[in-house]
Amino acid sequence: MKLHIIGGGNLGLAIASGIARTGKQYQVSVSRRNVAALKQLEVLGIKVTQDNLEYLEKADAILICVKPHQLQTVAEQIRPYCKGKMIIST
């Protein structure tokens, strides 16, 4: 399963790290504006990017881990790429 996490803050970072450590059946990618804060994830085999859409099309599921005031903007940006995908918001 391919999972893309939008929002690599504390929660997104913790979820990505936990999933990556549980097994190789998941391919995880994370997007965040400041990717320098995500460099530690690359050691775990997680792809990181500043672009919310870069890994989105290939993902089976999308986990949205942004603050409530950012949700509408993110939802509008990703809406055209979400058909047939599981979407989870924290």
PDB file of N, CA and C in Angstrom:
ATOM      1  N   MET A   1       0.842  -1.173   0.000  1.00  0.00           N
ATOM      2  CA  MET A   1       0.000   0.000   0.000  1.00  0.00           C
ATOM      3  C   MET A   1       0.891   1.240   0.000  1.00  0.00           C
ATOM      4  N   LYS A   2       0.488   2.205  -0.787  1.00  0.00           N
ATOM      5  CA  LYS A   2       1.215   3.470  -0.855  1.00  0.00           C
ATOM      6  C   LYS A   2       0.418   4.530  -0.103  1.00  0.00           C
ATOM      7  N   LEU A   3       1.060   5.143   0.879  1.00  0.00           N
ATOM      8  CA  LEU A   3       0.429   6.147   1.714  1.00  0.00           C
ATOM      9  C   LEU A   3       1.163   7.466   1.564  1.00  0.00           C
ATOM     10  N   HIS A   4       0.396   8.518   1.292  1.00  0.00           N
ATOM     11  CA  HIS A   4       0.994   9.859   1.241  1.00  0.00           C
ATOM     12  C   HIS A   4       0.436  10.673   2.395  1.00  0.00           C
ATOM     13  N   ILE A   5       1.319  11.247   3.190  1.00  0.00           N
ATOM     14  CA  ILE A   5       0.934  12.064   4.329  1.00  0.00           C
ATOM     15  C   ILE A   5       1.174  13.518   3.974  1.00  0.00           C
ATOM     16  N   ILE A   6       0.132  14.311   4.056  1.00  0.00           N
ATOM     17  CA  ILE A   6       0.248  15.747   3.814  1.00  0.00           C
ATOM     18  C   ILE A   6       0.303  16.426   5.169  1.00  0.00           C
ATOM     19  N   GLY A   7       1.440  17.010   5.456  1.00  0.00           N
ATOM     20  CA  GLY A   7       1.653  17.661   6.746  1.00  0.00           C
ATOM     21  C   GLY A   7       2.623  16.862   7.586  1.00  0.00           C
ATOM     22  N   GLY A   8       3.860  17.269   7.589  1.00  0.00           N
ATOM     23  CA  GLY A   8       4.901  16.552   8.330  1.00  0.00           C
ATOM     24  C   GLY A   8       5.246  17.230   9.633  1.00  0.00           C
ATOM     25  N   GLY A   9       4.231  17.688  10.348  1.00  0.00           N
ATOM     26  CA  GLY A   9       4.464  18.243  11.684  1.00  0.00           C
ATOM     27  C   GLY A   9       4.657  17.100  12.669  1.00  0.00           C
ATOM     28  N   ASN A  10       4.450  17.368  13.942  1.00  0.00           N
ATOM     29  CA  ASN A  10       4.667  16.346  14.966  1.00  0.00           C
ATOM     30  C   ASN A  10       3.840  15.092  14.719  1.00  0.00           C
ATOM     31  N   LEU A  11       2.556  15.252  14.426  1.00  0.00           N
ATOM     32  CA  LEU A  11       1.685  14.088  14.235  1.00  0.00           C
ATOM     33  C   LEU A  11       2.037  13.333  12.954  1.00  0.00           C
ATOM     34  N   GLY A  12       2.170  14.044  11.849  1.00  0.00           N
ATOM     35  CA  GLY A  12       2.518  13.398  10.582  1.00  0.00           C
ATOM     36  C   GLY A  12       3.858  12.691  10.651  1.00  0.00           C
ATOM     37  N   LEU A  13       4.819  13.312  11.306  1.00  0.00           N
ATOM     38  CA  LEU A  13       6.148  12.729  11.480  1.00  0.00           C
ATOM     39  C   LEU A  13       6.072  11.448  12.303  1.00  0.00           C
ATOM     40  N   ALA A  14       5.315  11.479  13.388  1.00  0.00           N
ATOM     41  CA  ALA A  14       5.187  10.303  14.254  1.00  0.00           C
ATOM     42  C   ALA A  14       4.490   9.152  13.525  1.00  0.00           C
ATOM     43  N   ILE A  15       3.445   9.458  12.787  1.00  0.00           N
ATOM     44  CA  ILE A  15       2.724   8.418  12.051  1.00  0.00           C
ATOM     45  C   ILE A  15       3.613   7.810  10.968  1.00  0.00           C
ATOM     46  N   ALA A  16       4.283   8.643  10.215  1.00  0.00           N
ATOM     47  CA  ALA A  16       5.173   8.149   9.152  1.00  0.00           C
ATOM     48  C   ALA A  16       6.276   7.270   9.726  1.00  0.00           C
ATOM     49  N   SER A  17       6.891   7.702  10.799  1.00  0.00           N
ATOM     50  CA  SER A  17       7.964   6.924  11.432  1.00  0.00           C
ATOM     51  C   SER A  17       7.443   5.581  11.921  1.00  0.00           C
ATOM     52  N   GLY A  18       6.288   5.601  12.573  1.00  0.00           N
ATOM     53  CA  GLY A  18       5.709   4.363  13.089  1.00  0.00           C
ATOM     54  C   GLY A  18       5.361   3.377  11.995  1.00  0.00           C
ATOM     55  N   ILE A  19       4.770   3.862  10.931  1.00  0.00           N
ATOM     56  CA  ILE A  19       4.404   2.984   9.815  1.00  0.00           C
ATOM     57  C   ILE A  19       5.649   2.415   9.151  1.00  0.00           C
ATOM     58  N   ALA A  20       6.656   3.244   8.951  1.00  0.00           N
ATOM     59  CA  ALA A  20       7.884   2.778   8.297  1.00  0.00           C
ATOM     60  C   ALA A  20       8.584   1.707   9.125  1.00  0.00           C
ATOM     61  N   ARG A  21       8.464   1.789  10.423  1.00  0.00           N
ATOM     62  CA  ARG A  21       9.134   0.815  11.300  1.00  0.00           C
ATOM     63  C   ARG A  21       8.353  -0.488  11.435  1.00  0.00           C
ATOM     64  N   THR A  22       7.073  -0.497  11.062  1.00  0.00           N
ATOM     65  CA  THR A  22       6.258  -1.710  11.233  1.00  0.00           C
ATOM     66  C   THR A  22       6.481  -2.733  10.136  1.00  0.00           C
ATOM     67  N   GLY A  23       6.871  -2.311   8.974  1.00  0.00           N
ATOM     68  CA  GLY A  23       7.075  -3.282   7.912  1.00  0.00           C
ATOM     69  C   GLY A  23       7.214  -2.642   6.552  1.00  0.00           C
ATOM     70  N   LYS A  24       7.664  -3.433   5.620  1.00  0.00           N
ATOM     71  CA  LYS A  24       7.943  -2.933   4.275  1.00  0.00           C
ATOM     72  C   LYS A  24       6.752  -3.031   3.340  1.00  0.00           C
ATOM     73  N   GLN A  25       5.586  -3.471   3.824  1.00  0.00           N
ATOM     74  CA  GLN A  25       4.418  -3.561   2.946  1.00  0.00           C
ATOM     75  C   GLN A  25       3.851  -2.188   2.625  1.00  0.00           C
ATOM     76  N   TYR A  26       4.338  -1.158   3.303  1.00  0.00           N
ATOM     77  CA  TYR A  26       3.874   0.198   3.054  1.00  0.00           C
ATOM     78  C   TYR A  26       4.977   1.030   2.407  1.00  0.00           C
ATOM     79  N   GLN A  27       4.585   1.820   1.423  1.00  0.00           N
ATOM     80  CA  GLN A  27       5.484   2.815   0.846  1.00  0.00           C
ATOM     81  C   GLN A  27       4.931   4.165   1.290  1.00  0.00           C
ATOM     82  N   VAL A  28       5.714   4.899   2.057  1.00  0.00           N
ATOM     83  CA  VAL A  28       5.242   6.128   2.667  1.00  0.00           C
ATOM     84  C   VAL A  28       5.964   7.321   2.065  1.00  0.00           C
ATOM     85  N   SER A  29       5.193   8.377   1.822  1.00  0.00           N
ATOM     86  CA  SER A  29       5.761   9.660   1.413  1.00  0.00           C
ATOM     87  C   SER A  29       5.101  10.745   2.255  1.00  0.00           C
ATOM     88  N   VAL A  30       5.846  11.829   2.472  1.00  0.00           N
ATOM     89  CA  VAL A  30       5.358  12.918   3.312  1.00  0.00           C
ATOM     90  C   VAL A  30       5.665  14.234   2.630  1.00  0.00           C
ATOM     91  N   SER A  31       4.693  15.139   2.655  1.00  0.00           N
ATOM     92  CA  SER A  31       4.935  16.481   2.119  1.00  0.00           C
ATOM     93  C   SER A  31       4.795  17.509   3.236  1.00  0.00           C
ATOM     94  N   ARG A  32       5.659  18.490   3.164  1.00  0.00           N
ATOM     95  CA  ARG A  32       5.687  19.589   4.133  1.00  0.00           C
ATOM     96  C   ARG A  32       6.413  20.749   3.479  1.00  0.00           C
ATOM     97  N   ARG A  33       6.005  21.958   3.826  1.00  0.00           N
ATOM     98  CA  ARG A  33       6.668  23.133   3.245  1.00  0.00           C
ATOM     99  C   ARG A  33       8.150  23.165   3.588  1.00  0.00           C
ATOM    100  N   ASN A  34       8.508  22.848   4.813  1.00  0.00           N
ATOM    101  CA  ASN A  34       9.904  22.864   5.253  1.00  0.00           C
ATOM    102  C   ASN A  34      10.429  21.431   5.293  1.00  0.00           C
ATOM    103  N   VAL A  35      10.983  20.963   4.194  1.00  0.00           N
ATOM    104  CA  VAL A  35      11.423  19.567   4.125  1.00  0.00           C
ATOM    105  C   VAL A  35      12.671  19.299   4.956  1.00  0.00           C
ATOM    106  N   ALA A  36      13.394  20.336   5.344  1.00  0.00           N
ATOM    107  CA  ALA A  36      14.568  20.126   6.191  1.00  0.00           C
ATOM    108  C   ALA A  36      14.184  19.428   7.489  1.00  0.00           C
ATOM    109  N   ALA A  37      12.979  19.683   7.969  1.00  0.00           N
ATOM    110  CA  ALA A  37      12.497  19.059   9.200  1.00  0.00           C
ATOM    111  C   ALA A  37      12.164  17.579   8.998  1.00  0.00           C
ATOM    112  N   LEU A  38      12.141  17.108   7.757  1.00  0.00           N
ATOM    113  CA  LEU A  38      11.779  15.718   7.458  1.00  0.00           C
ATOM    114  C   LEU A  38      12.973  14.855   7.054  1.00  0.00           C
ATOM    115  N   LYS A  39      14.144  15.410   7.030  1.00  0.00           N
ATOM    116  CA  LYS A  39      15.317  14.664   6.549  1.00  0.00           C
ATOM    117  C   LYS A  39      15.534  13.368   7.323  1.00  0.00           C
ATOM    118  N   GLN A  40      15.155  13.330   8.601  1.00  0.00           N
ATOM    119  CA  GLN A  40      15.318  12.117   9.394  1.00  0.00           C
ATOM    120  C   GLN A  40      14.460  10.971   8.872  1.00  0.00           C
ATOM    121  N   LEU A  41      13.392  11.284   8.143  1.00  0.00           N
ATOM    122  CA  LEU A  41      12.518  10.245   7.594  1.00  0.00           C
ATOM    123  C   LEU A  41      13.168   9.515   6.421  1.00  0.00           C
ATOM    124  N   GLU A  42      14.030  10.200   5.696  1.00  0.00           N
ATOM    125  CA  GLU A  42      14.669   9.577   4.535  1.00  0.00           C
ATOM    126  C   GLU A  42      15.499   8.368   4.938  1.00  0.00           C
ATOM    127  N   VAL A  43      16.055   8.371   6.127  1.00  0.00           N
ATOM    128  CA  VAL A  43      16.831   7.239   6.633  1.00  0.00           C
ATOM    129  C   VAL A  43      15.959   5.992   6.764  1.00  0.00           C
ATOM    130  N   LEU A  44      14.663   6.213   7.000  1.00  0.00           N
ATOM    131  CA  LEU A  44      13.714   5.104   7.136  1.00  0.00           C
ATOM    132  C   LEU A  44      13.122   4.674   5.789  1.00  0.00           C
ATOM    133  N   GLY A  45      13.560   5.284   4.703  1.00  0.00           N
ATOM    134  CA  GLY A  45      13.056   4.935   3.378  1.00  0.00           C
ATOM    135  C   GLY A  45      11.808   5.688   2.976  1.00  0.00           C
ATOM    136  N   ILE A  46      11.497   6.746   3.697  1.00  0.00           N
ATOM    137  CA  ILE A  46      10.313   7.552   3.403  1.00  0.00           C
ATOM    138  C   ILE A  46      10.704   8.672   2.454  1.00  0.00           C
ATOM    139  N   LYS A  47       9.901   8.857   1.417  1.00  0.00           N
ATOM    140  CA  LYS A  47      10.153   9.933   0.460  1.00  0.00           C
ATOM    141  C   LYS A  47       9.582  11.230   1.016  1.00  0.00           C
ATOM    142  N   VAL A  48      10.327  12.310   0.865  1.00  0.00           N
ATOM    143  CA  VAL A  48       9.863  13.607   1.360  1.00  0.00           C
ATOM    144  C   VAL A  48       9.863  14.630   0.225  1.00  0.00           C
ATOM    145  N   THR A  49       8.927  15.570   0.306  1.00  0.00           N
ATOM    146  CA  THR A  49       8.799  16.583  -0.730  1.00  0.00           C
ATOM    147  C   THR A  49       8.102  17.816  -0.182  1.00  0.00           C
ATOM    148  N   GLN A  50       8.286  18.932  -0.854  1.00  0.00           N
ATOM    149  CA  GLN A  50       7.558  20.156  -0.534  1.00  0.00           C
ATOM    150  C   GLN A  50       6.228  20.211  -1.273  1.00  0.00           C
ATOM    151  N   ASP A  51       6.092  19.416  -2.305  1.00  0.00           N
ATOM    152  CA  ASP A  51       4.939  19.450  -3.193  1.00  0.00           C
ATOM    153  C   ASP A  51       3.885  18.421  -2.772  1.00  0.00           C
ATOM    154  N   ASN A  52       2.727  18.882  -2.331  1.00  0.00           N
ATOM    155  CA  ASN A  52       1.663  17.976  -1.901  1.00  0.00           C
ATOM    156  C   ASN A  52       1.224  17.017  -3.000  1.00  0.00           C
ATOM    157  N   LEU A  53       1.407  17.384  -4.242  1.00  0.00           N
ATOM    158  CA  LEU A  53       0.906  16.579  -5.362  1.00  0.00           C
ATOM    159  C   LEU A  53       1.930  15.597  -5.924  1.00  0.00           C
ATOM    160  N   GLU A  54       3.186  15.726  -5.555  1.00  0.00           N
ATOM    161  CA  GLU A  54       4.246  14.925  -6.173  1.00  0.00           C
ATOM    162  C   GLU A  54       4.006  13.416  -6.058  1.00  0.00           C
ATOM    163  N   TYR A  55       3.654  12.912  -4.914  1.00  0.00           N
ATOM    164  CA  TYR A  55       3.434  11.481  -4.717  1.00  0.00           C
ATOM    165  C   TYR A  55       1.952  11.133  -4.588  1.00  0.00           C
ATOM    166  N   LEU A  56       1.107  12.114  -4.681  1.00  0.00           N
ATOM    167  CA  LEU A  56      -0.317  11.936  -4.438  1.00  0.00           C
ATOM    168  C   LEU A  56      -0.994  11.015  -5.453  1.00  0.00           C
ATOM    169  N   GLU A  57      -0.686  11.175  -6.720  1.00  0.00           N
ATOM    170  CA  GLU A  57      -1.366  10.389  -7.761  1.00  0.00           C
ATOM    171  C   GLU A  57      -1.103   8.893  -7.623  1.00  0.00           C
ATOM    172  N   LYS A  58       0.070   8.513  -7.147  1.00  0.00           N
ATOM    173  CA  LYS A  58       0.412   7.100  -7.016  1.00  0.00           C
ATOM    174  C   LYS A  58      -0.032   6.502  -5.686  1.00  0.00           C
ATOM    175  N   ALA A  59      -0.502   7.340  -4.767  1.00  0.00           N
ATOM    176  CA  ALA A  59      -0.888   6.862  -3.439  1.00  0.00           C
ATOM    177  C   ALA A  59      -2.233   6.142  -3.473  1.00  0.00           C
ATOM    178  N   ASP A  60      -2.352   5.116  -2.626  1.00  0.00           N
ATOM    179  CA  ASP A  60      -3.629   4.427  -2.435  1.00  0.00           C
ATOM    180  C   ASP A  60      -4.457   5.145  -1.375  1.00  0.00           C
ATOM    181  N   ALA A  61      -3.769   5.736  -0.414  1.00  0.00           N
ATOM    182  CA  ALA A  61      -4.436   6.429   0.687  1.00  0.00           C
ATOM    183  C   ALA A  61      -3.705   7.740   0.971  1.00  0.00           C
ATOM    184  N   ILE A  62      -4.476   8.720   1.432  1.00  0.00           N
ATOM    185  CA  ILE A  62      -3.940  10.040   1.742  1.00  0.00           C
ATOM    186  C   ILE A  62      -4.308  10.354   3.184  1.00  0.00           C
ATOM    187  N   LEU A  63      -3.315  10.697   3.962  1.00  0.00           N
ATOM    188  CA  LEU A  63      -3.533  11.075   5.349  1.00  0.00           C
ATOM    189  C   LEU A  63      -3.242  12.570   5.465  1.00  0.00           C
ATOM    190  N   ILE A  64      -4.246  13.339   5.835  1.00  0.00           N
ATOM    191  CA  ILE A  64      -4.091  14.788   5.929  1.00  0.00           C
ATOM    192  C   ILE A  64      -3.847  15.155   7.383  1.00  0.00           C
ATOM    193  N   CYS A  65      -2.658  15.677   7.657  1.00  0.00           N
ATOM    194  CA  CYS A  65      -2.246  16.034   9.019  1.00  0.00           C
ATOM    195  C   CYS A  65      -1.895  17.521   9.078  1.00  0.00           C
ATOM    196  N   VAL A  66      -2.845  18.352   8.722  1.00  0.00           N
ATOM    197  CA  VAL A  66      -2.603  19.799   8.766  1.00  0.00           C
ATOM    198  C   VAL A  66      -3.505  20.427   9.812  1.00  0.00           C
ATOM    199  N   LYS A  67      -3.188  21.647  10.170  1.00  0.00           N
ATOM    200  CA  LYS A  67      -4.006  22.369  11.149  1.00  0.00           C
ATOM    201  C   LYS A  67      -5.346  22.730  10.513  1.00  0.00           C
ATOM    202  N   PRO A  68      -6.383  22.839  11.343  1.00  0.00           N
ATOM    203  CA  PRO A  68      -7.736  23.077  10.804  1.00  0.00           C
ATOM    204  C   PRO A  68      -7.841  24.269   9.858  1.00  0.00           C
ATOM    205  N   HIS A  69      -7.125  25.339  10.111  1.00  0.00           N
ATOM    206  CA  HIS A  69      -7.233  26.505   9.230  1.00  0.00           C
ATOM    207  C   HIS A  69      -6.575  26.282   7.869  1.00  0.00           C
ATOM    208  N   GLN A  70      -5.790  25.211   7.718  1.00  0.00           N
ATOM    209  CA  GLN A  70      -5.139  24.891   6.447  1.00  0.00           C
ATOM    210  C   GLN A  70      -5.923  23.863   5.633  1.00  0.00           C
ATOM    211  N   LEU A  71      -6.885  23.227   6.265  1.00  0.00           N
ATOM    212  CA  LEU A  71      -7.572  22.097   5.633  1.00  0.00           C
ATOM    213  C   LEU A  71      -8.297  22.466   4.347  1.00  0.00           C
ATOM    214  N   GLN A  72      -9.004  23.559   4.314  1.00  0.00           N
ATOM    215  CA  GLN A  72      -9.753  23.922   3.110  1.00  0.00           C
ATOM    216  C   GLN A  72      -8.817  24.155   1.925  1.00  0.00           C
ATOM    217  N   THR A  73      -7.724  24.848   2.160  1.00  0.00           N
ATOM    218  CA  THR A  73      -6.757  25.105   1.089  1.00  0.00           C
ATOM    219  C   THR A  73      -6.182  23.796   0.551  1.00  0.00           C
ATOM    220  N   VAL A  74      -5.791  22.914   1.454  1.00  0.00           N
ATOM    221  CA  VAL A  74      -5.223  21.625   1.048  1.00  0.00           C
ATOM    222  C   VAL A  74      -6.275  20.795   0.313  1.00  0.00           C
ATOM    223  N   ALA A  75      -7.489  20.755   0.833  1.00  0.00           N
ATOM    224  CA  ALA A  75      -8.558  19.969   0.204  1.00  0.00           C
ATOM    225  C   ALA A  75      -8.831  20.444  -1.218  1.00  0.00           C
ATOM    226  N   GLU A  76      -8.863  21.742  -1.428  1.00  0.00           N
ATOM    227  CA  GLU A  76      -9.098  22.276  -2.770  1.00  0.00           C
ATOM    228  C   GLU A  76      -7.951  21.933  -3.712  1.00  0.00           C
ATOM    229  N   GLN A  77      -6.731  21.942  -3.188  1.00  0.00           N
ATOM    230  CA  GLN A  77      -5.558  21.632  -4.010  1.00  0.00           C
ATOM    231  C   GLN A  77      -5.548  20.170  -4.456  1.00  0.00           C
ATOM    232  N   ILE A  78      -5.895  19.265  -3.560  1.00  0.00           N
ATOM    233  CA  ILE A  78      -5.762  17.836  -3.877  1.00  0.00           C
ATOM    234  C   ILE A  78      -7.023  17.194  -4.452  1.00  0.00           C
ATOM    235  N   ARG A  79      -8.152  17.865  -4.368  1.00  0.00           N
ATOM    236  CA  ARG A  79      -9.446  17.292  -4.793  1.00  0.00           C
ATOM    237  C   ARG A  79      -9.389  16.619  -6.171  1.00  0.00           C
ATOM    238  N   PRO A  80      -8.800  17.217  -7.202  1.00  0.00           N
ATOM    239  CA  PRO A  80      -8.811  16.573  -8.526  1.00  0.00           C
ATOM    240  C   PRO A  80      -8.039  15.247  -8.583  1.00  0.00           C
ATOM    241  N   TYR A  81      -7.221  14.951  -7.577  1.00  0.00           N
ATOM    242  CA  TYR A  81      -6.358  13.766  -7.603  1.00  0.00           C
ATOM    243  C   TYR A  81      -6.821  12.681  -6.638  1.00  0.00           C
ATOM    244  N   CYS A  82      -7.980  12.831  -6.030  1.00  0.00           N
ATOM    245  CA  CYS A  82      -8.409  11.950  -4.947  1.00  0.00           C
ATOM    246  C   CYS A  82      -9.406  10.865  -5.331  1.00  0.00           C
ATOM    247  N   LYS A  83      -9.848  10.833  -6.542  1.00  0.00           N
ATOM    248  CA  LYS A  83     -10.868   9.855  -6.945  1.00  0.00           C
ATOM    249  C   LYS A  83     -10.358   8.439  -6.716  1.00  0.00           C
ATOM    250  N   GLY A  84     -11.162   7.647  -6.006  1.00  0.00           N
ATOM    251  CA  GLY A  84     -10.832   6.259  -5.752  1.00  0.00           C
ATOM    252  C   GLY A  84      -9.814   6.036  -4.654  1.00  0.00           C
ATOM    253  N   LYS A  85      -9.435   7.062  -3.929  1.00  0.00           N
ATOM    254  CA  LYS A  85      -8.452   6.942  -2.870  1.00  0.00           C
ATOM    255  C   LYS A  85      -9.110   7.064  -1.493  1.00  0.00           C
ATOM    256  N   MET A  86      -8.543   6.386  -0.531  1.00  0.00           N
ATOM    257  CA  MET A  86      -8.997   6.553   0.838  1.00  0.00           C
ATOM    258  C   MET A  86      -8.371   7.834   1.376  1.00  0.00           C
ATOM    259  N   ILE A  87      -9.196   8.694   1.980  1.00  0.00           N
ATOM    260  CA  ILE A  87      -8.703   9.954   2.525  1.00  0.00           C
ATOM    261  C   ILE A  87      -9.024   9.975   4.012  1.00  0.00           C
ATOM    262  N   ILE A  88      -7.996  10.233   4.797  1.00  0.00           N
ATOM    263  CA  ILE A  88      -8.151  10.282   6.251  1.00  0.00           C
ATOM    264  C   ILE A  88      -7.620  11.629   6.717  1.00  0.00           C
ATOM    265  N   SER A  89      -8.374  12.284   7.586  1.00  0.00           N
ATOM    266  CA  SER A  89      -7.925  13.561   8.135  1.00  0.00           C
ATOM    267  C   SER A  89      -7.777  13.422   9.637  1.00  0.00           C
ATOM    268  N   THR A  90      -6.653  13.901  10.143  1.00  0.00           N
ATOM    269  CA  THR A  90      -6.448  13.854  11.578  1.00  0.00           C
ATOM    270  C   THR A  90      -6.992  15.099  12.220  1.00  0.00           C
TER     271      THR A  90
END
